[in-house]
CSV table of C-alpha atoms and ligand atoms in Angstrom, one decimal:
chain,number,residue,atom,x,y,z
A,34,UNK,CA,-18.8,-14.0,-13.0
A,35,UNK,CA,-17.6,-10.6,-13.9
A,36,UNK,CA,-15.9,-10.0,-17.2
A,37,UNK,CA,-11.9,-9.9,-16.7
A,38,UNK,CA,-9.2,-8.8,-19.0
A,39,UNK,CA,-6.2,-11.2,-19.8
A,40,UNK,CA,-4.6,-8.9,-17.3
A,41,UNK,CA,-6.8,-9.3,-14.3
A,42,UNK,CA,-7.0,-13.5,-15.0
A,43,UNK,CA,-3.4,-13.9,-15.0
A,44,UNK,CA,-3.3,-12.3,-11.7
A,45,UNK,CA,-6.0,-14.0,-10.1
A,46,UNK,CA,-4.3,-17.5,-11.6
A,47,UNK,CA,-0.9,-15.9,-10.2
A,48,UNK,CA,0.6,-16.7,-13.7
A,49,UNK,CA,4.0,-14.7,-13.3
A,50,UNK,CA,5.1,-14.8,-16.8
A,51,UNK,CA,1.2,-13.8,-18.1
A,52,UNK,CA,1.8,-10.7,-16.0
A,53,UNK,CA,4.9,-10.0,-17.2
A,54,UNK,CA,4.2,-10.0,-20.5
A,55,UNK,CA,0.1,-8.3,-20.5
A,56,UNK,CA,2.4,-5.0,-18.6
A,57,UNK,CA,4.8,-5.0,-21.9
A,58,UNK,CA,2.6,-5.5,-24.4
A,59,UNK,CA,0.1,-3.1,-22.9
A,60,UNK,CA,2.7,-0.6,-22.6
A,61,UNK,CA,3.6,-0.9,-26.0
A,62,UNK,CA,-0.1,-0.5,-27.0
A,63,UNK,CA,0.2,3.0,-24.9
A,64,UNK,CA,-1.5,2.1,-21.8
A,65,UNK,CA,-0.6,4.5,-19.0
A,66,UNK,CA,1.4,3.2,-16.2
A,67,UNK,CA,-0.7,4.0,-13.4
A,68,UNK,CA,-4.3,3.0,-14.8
A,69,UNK,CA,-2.4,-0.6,-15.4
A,70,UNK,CA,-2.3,-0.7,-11.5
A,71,UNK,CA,-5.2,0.8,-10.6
A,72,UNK,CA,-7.8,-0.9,-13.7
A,73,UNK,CA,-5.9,-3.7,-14.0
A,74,UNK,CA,-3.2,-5.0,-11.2
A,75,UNK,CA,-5.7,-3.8,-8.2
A,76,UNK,CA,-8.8,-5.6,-9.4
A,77,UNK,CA,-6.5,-8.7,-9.6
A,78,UNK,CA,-5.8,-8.8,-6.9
A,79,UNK,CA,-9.0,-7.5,-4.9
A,80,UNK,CA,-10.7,-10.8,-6.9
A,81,UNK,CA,-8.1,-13.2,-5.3
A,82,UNK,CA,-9.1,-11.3,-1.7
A,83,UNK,CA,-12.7,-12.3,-2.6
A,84,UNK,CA,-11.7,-16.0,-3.4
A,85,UNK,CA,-9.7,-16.4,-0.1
A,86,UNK,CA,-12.5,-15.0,2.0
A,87,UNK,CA,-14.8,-17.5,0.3
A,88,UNK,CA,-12.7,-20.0,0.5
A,89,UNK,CA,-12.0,-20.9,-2.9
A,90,UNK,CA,-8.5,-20.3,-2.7
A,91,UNK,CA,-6.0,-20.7,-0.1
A,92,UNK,CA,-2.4,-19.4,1.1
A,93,UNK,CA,-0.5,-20.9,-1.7
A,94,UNK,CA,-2.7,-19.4,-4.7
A,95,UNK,CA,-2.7,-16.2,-2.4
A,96,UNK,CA,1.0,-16.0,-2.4
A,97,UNK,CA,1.3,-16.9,-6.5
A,98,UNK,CA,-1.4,-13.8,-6.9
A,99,UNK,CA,0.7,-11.8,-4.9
A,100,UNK,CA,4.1,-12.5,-6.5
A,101,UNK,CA,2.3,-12.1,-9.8
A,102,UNK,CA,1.2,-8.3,-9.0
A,103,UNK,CA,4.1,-7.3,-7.2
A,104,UNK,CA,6.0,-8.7,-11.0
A,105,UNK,CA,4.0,-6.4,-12.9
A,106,UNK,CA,4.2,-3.8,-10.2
A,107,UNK,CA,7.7,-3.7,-10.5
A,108,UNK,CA,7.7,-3.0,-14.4
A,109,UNK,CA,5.6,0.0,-13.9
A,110,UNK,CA,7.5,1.4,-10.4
A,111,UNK,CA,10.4,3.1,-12.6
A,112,UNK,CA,7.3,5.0,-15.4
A,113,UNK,CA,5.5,6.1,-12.4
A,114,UNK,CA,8.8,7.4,-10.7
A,115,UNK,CA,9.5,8.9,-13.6
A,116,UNK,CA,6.5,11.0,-14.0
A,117,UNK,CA,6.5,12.6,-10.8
A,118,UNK,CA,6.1,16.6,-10.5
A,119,UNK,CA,9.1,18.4,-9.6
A,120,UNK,CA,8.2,20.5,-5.8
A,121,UNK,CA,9.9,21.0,-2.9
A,122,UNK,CA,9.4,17.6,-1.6
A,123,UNK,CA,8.1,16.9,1.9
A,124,UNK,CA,9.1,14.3,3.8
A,125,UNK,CA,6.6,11.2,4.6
A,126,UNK,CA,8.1,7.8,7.1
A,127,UNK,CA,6.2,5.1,5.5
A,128,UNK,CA,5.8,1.1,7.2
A,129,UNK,CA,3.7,-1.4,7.7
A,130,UNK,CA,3.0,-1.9,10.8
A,131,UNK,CA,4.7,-4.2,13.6
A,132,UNK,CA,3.4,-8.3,12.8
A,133,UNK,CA,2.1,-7.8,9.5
A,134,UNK,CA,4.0,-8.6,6.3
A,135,UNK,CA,0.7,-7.3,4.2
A,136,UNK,CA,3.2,-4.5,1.7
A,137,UNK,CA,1.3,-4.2,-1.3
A,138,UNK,CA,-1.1,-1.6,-0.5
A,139,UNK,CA,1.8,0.4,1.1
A,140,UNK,CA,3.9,0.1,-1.6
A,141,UNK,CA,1.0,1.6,-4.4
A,142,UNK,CA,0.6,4.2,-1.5
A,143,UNK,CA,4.2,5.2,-2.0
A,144,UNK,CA,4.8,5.0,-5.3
A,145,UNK,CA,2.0,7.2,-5.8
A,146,UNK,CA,3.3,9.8,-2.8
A,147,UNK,CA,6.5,9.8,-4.8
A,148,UNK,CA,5.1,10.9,-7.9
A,149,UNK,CA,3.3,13.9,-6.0
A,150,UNK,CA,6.4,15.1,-5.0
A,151,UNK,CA,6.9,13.4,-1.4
A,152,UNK,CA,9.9,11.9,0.0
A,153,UNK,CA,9.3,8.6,0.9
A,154,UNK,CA,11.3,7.2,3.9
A,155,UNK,CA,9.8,3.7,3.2
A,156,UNK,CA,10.8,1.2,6.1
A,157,UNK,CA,9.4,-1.9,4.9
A,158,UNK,CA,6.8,-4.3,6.0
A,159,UNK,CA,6.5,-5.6,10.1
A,160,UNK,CA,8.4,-2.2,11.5
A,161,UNK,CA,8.0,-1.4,15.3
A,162,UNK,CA,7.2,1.4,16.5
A,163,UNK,CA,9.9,2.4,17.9
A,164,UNK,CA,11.9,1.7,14.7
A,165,UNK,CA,9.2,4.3,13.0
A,166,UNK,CA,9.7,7.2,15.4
A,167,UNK,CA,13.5,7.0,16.1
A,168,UNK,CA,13.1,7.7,11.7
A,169,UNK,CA,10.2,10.4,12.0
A,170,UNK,CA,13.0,12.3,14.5
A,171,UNK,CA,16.0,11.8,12.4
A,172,UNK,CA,14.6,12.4,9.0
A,173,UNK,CA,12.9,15.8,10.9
A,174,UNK,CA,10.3,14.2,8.8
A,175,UNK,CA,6.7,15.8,8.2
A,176,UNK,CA,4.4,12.7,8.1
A,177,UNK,CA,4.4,9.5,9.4
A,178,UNK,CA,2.1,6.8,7.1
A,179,UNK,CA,0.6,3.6,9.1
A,180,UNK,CA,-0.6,0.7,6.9
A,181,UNK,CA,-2.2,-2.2,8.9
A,182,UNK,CA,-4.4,-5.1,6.9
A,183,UNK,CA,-4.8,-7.3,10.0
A,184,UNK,CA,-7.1,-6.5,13.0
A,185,UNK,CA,-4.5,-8.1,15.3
A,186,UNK,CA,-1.8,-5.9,13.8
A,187,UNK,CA,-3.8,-2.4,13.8
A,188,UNK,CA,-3.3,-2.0,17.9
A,189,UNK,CA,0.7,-1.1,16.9
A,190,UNK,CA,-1.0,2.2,15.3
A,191,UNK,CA,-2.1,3.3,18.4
A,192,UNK,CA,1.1,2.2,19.7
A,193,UNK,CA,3.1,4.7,17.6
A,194,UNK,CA,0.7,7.6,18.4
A,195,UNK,CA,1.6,6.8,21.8
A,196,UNK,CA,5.5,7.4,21.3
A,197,UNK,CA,5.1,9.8,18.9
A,198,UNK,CA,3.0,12.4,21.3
A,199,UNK,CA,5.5,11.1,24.6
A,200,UNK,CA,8.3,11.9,22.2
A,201,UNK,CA,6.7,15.4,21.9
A,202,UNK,CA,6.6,15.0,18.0
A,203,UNK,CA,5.0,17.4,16.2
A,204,UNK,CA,4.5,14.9,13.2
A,205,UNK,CA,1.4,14.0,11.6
A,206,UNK,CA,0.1,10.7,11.3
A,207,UNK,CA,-1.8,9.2,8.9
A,208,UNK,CA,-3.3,5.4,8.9
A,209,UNK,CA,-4.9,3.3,6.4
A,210,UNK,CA,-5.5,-0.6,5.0
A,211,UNK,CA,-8.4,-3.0,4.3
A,212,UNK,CA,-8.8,-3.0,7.9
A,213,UNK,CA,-8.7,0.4,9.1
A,214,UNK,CA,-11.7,2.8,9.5
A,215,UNK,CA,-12.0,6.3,9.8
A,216,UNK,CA,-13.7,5.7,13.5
A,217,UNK,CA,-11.0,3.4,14.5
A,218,UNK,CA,-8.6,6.4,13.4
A,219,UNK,CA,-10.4,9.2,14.9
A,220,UNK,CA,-10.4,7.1,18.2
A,221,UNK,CA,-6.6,6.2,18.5
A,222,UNK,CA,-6.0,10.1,17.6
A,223,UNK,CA,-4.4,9.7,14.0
A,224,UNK,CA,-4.1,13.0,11.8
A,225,UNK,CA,-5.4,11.5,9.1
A,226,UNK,CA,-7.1,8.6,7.4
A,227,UNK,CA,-7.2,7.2,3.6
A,228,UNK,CA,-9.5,4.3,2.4
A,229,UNK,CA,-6.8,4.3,-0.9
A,230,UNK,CA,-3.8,5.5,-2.4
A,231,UNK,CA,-5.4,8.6,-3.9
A,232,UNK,CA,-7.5,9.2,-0.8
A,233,UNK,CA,-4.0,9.0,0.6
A,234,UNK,CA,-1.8,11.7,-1.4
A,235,UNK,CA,-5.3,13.8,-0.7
A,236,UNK,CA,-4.9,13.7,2.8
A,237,UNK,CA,-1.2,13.9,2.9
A,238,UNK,CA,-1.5,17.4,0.8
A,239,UNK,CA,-3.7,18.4,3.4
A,240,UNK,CA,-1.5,17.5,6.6
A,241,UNK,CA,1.4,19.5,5.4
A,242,UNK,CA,-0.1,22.7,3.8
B,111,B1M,CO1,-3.3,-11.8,4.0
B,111,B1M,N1,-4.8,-11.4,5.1
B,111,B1M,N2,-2.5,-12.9,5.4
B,111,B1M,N3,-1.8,-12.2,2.8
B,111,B1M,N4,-4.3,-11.0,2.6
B,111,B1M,C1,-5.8,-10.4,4.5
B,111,B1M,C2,-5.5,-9.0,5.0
B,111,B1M,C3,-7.2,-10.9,5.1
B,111,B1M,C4,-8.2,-9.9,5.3
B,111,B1M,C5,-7.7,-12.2,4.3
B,111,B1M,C6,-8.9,-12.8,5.0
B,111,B1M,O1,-8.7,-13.7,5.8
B,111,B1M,N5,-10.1,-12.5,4.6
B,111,B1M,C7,-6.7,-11.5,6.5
B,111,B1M,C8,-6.7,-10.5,7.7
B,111,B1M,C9,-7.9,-10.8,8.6
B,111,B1M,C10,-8.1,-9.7,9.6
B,111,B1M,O2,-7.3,-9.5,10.5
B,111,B1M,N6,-9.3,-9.0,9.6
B,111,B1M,C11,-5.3,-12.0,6.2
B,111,B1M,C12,-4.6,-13.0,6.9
B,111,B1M,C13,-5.3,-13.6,8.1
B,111,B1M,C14,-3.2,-13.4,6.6
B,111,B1M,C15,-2.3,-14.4,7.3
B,111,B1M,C16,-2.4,-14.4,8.8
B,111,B1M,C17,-2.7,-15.8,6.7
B,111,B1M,C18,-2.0,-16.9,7.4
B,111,B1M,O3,-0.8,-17.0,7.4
B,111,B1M,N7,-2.8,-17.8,8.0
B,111,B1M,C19,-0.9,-14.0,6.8
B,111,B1M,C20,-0.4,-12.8,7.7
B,111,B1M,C21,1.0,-12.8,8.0
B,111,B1M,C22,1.4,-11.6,8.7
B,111,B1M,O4,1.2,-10.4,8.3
B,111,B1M,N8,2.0,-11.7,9.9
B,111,B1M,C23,-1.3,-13.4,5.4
B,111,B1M,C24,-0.4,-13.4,4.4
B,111,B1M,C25,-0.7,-12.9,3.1
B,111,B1M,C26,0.2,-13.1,1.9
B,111,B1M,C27,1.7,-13.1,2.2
B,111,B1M,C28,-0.1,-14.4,1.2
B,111,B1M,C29,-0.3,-11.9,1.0
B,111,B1M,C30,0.5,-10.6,1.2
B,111,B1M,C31,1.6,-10.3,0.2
B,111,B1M,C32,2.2,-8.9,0.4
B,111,B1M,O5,1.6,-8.0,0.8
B,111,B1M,N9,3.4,-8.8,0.0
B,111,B1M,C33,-1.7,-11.7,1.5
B,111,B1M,C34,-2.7,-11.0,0.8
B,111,B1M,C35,-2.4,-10.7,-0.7
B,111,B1M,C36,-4.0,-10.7,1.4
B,111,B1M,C37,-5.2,-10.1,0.7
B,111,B1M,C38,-5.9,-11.2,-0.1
B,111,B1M,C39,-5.0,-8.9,-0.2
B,111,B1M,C40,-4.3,-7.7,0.4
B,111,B1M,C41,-3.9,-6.8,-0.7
B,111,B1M,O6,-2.7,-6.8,-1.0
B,111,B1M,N10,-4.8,-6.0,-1.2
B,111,B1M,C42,-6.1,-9.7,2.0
B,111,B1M,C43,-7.6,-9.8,1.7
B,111,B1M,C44,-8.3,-8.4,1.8
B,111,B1M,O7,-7.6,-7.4,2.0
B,111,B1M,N11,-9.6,-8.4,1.6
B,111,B1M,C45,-5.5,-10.5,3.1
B,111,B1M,C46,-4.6,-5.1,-2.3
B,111,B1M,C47,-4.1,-3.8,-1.8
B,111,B1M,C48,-3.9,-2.9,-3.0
B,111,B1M,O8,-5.1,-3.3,-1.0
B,111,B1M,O9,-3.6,-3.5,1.1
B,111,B1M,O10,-6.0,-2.8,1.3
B,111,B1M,P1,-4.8,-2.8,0.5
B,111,B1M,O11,-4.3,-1.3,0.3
B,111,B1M,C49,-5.1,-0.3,-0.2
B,111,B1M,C50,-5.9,0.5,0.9
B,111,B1M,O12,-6.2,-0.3,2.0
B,111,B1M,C51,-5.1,1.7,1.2
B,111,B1M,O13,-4.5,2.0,-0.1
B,111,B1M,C52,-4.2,0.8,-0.8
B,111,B1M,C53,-4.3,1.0,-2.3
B,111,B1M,O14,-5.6,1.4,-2.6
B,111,B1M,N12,-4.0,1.7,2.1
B,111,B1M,C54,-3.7,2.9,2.8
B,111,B1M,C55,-3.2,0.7,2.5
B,111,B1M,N13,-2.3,1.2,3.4
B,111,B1M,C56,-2.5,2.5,3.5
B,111,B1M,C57,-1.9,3.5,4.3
B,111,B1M,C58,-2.4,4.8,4.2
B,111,B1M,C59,-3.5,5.1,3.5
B,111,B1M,C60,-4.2,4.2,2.7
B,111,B1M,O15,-1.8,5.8,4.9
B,111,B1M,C61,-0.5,5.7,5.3
């Protein structure tokens, strides 16, 4: 068993009001807002993946976990907003794609594109494809950003690339989640690929210099 702060355990038991009050209390210490999520939220919630996948947990503690992080999440999102540099932003469409509800990654993927300067177009979690390029035209946006946790879900990237190069689009598109590998990526013609959120903003930097 690895050691685990008070932090990480409440996650892992999904123990909303724990989380709650570890994120104030550490705030008040002076922790920063973004090594909560990435030291403490993340490794939460990475455990419970572990736990499901061995089958010590099921849906139900998976979904307590989930609202647990998102809770603590949520008391961080307006600090990390609020320390973001002041550029000229560039515009980024954001979704999880079609079938898949998985939102937590792309949500720490925005937040953190946010606070280096990106406008985030963030449609949500299950978004078709269709949905993602009709917004990429009208938001003349730079970037489109593809999160997919699911194997069964990660065809509907390829699926977008499809309409966004018979649209003529000149966007770029970038795709990551648990599932997605830089092969997989190179094969269906993506721009771009991330294994995180910081691999992400890296990328994204990249795309639009
Ligand atoms: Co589900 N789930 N889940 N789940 N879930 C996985 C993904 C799974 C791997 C678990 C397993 O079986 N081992 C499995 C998929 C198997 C597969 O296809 N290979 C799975 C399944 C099967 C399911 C259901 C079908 C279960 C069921 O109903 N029987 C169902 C799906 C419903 C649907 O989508 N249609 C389901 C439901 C759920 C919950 C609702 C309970 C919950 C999601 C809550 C939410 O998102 N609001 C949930 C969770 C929490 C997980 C695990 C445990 C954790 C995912 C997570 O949030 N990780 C997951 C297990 C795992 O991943 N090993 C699992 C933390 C997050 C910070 O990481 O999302 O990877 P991640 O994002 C990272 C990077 O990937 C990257 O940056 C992020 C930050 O570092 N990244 C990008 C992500 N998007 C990016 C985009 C980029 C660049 C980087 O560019 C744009």
């Amino acid at each position: 068993e690895e050691e685990r702060t008070v932090l990480q355990r409440a996650v892992i038991k999904g123990e909303t009001e724990v989380v709650t009050r570890e994120v104030q209390e550490a705030l008040r210490q002076g922790s920063q807002p973004f090594e909560l999520v990435n030291n403490e939220l993340i490794p939460g919630i990475m455990a419970v993946g572990e736990k499901y996948e061995k089958k010590e947990y099921f849906l139900p503690q998976l979904l307590l976990s989930a609202e647990a992080m998102q809770a603590g999440f949520e008391l961080l999102r307006p600090l990390l907003e609020a320390a973001k540099d002041q550029e000229k932003p560039k515009k980024i469409i954001l979704a999880t794609v079609e079938g898949d509800i998985h939102d937590i990654g792309k949500n720490i993927v925005a937040l953190l594109l946010r606070n280096h300067g990106f406008e985030v177009v963030d449609l949500g979690k299950d978004v078709p494809a269709e949905t993602i390029v009709q917004a990429a035209e009208e938001h003349e946006a730079e970037l489109i950003g593809l999160s997919a946790l699911m194997t069964t879900t990660m065809v509907k990237m390829e699926q977008t690339l499809e309409l966004v190069r018979k649209r003529g689009l000149s966007t770029q598109v970038l795709v990551g989640g648990a599932v997605v590998t830089p092969e997989y990526a190179r094969v269906i013609g993506a721009h771009g690929y991330a294994a995180d959120a910081v691999g992400a903003v890296k990328k994204a930097k990249e795309l639009v210099a």
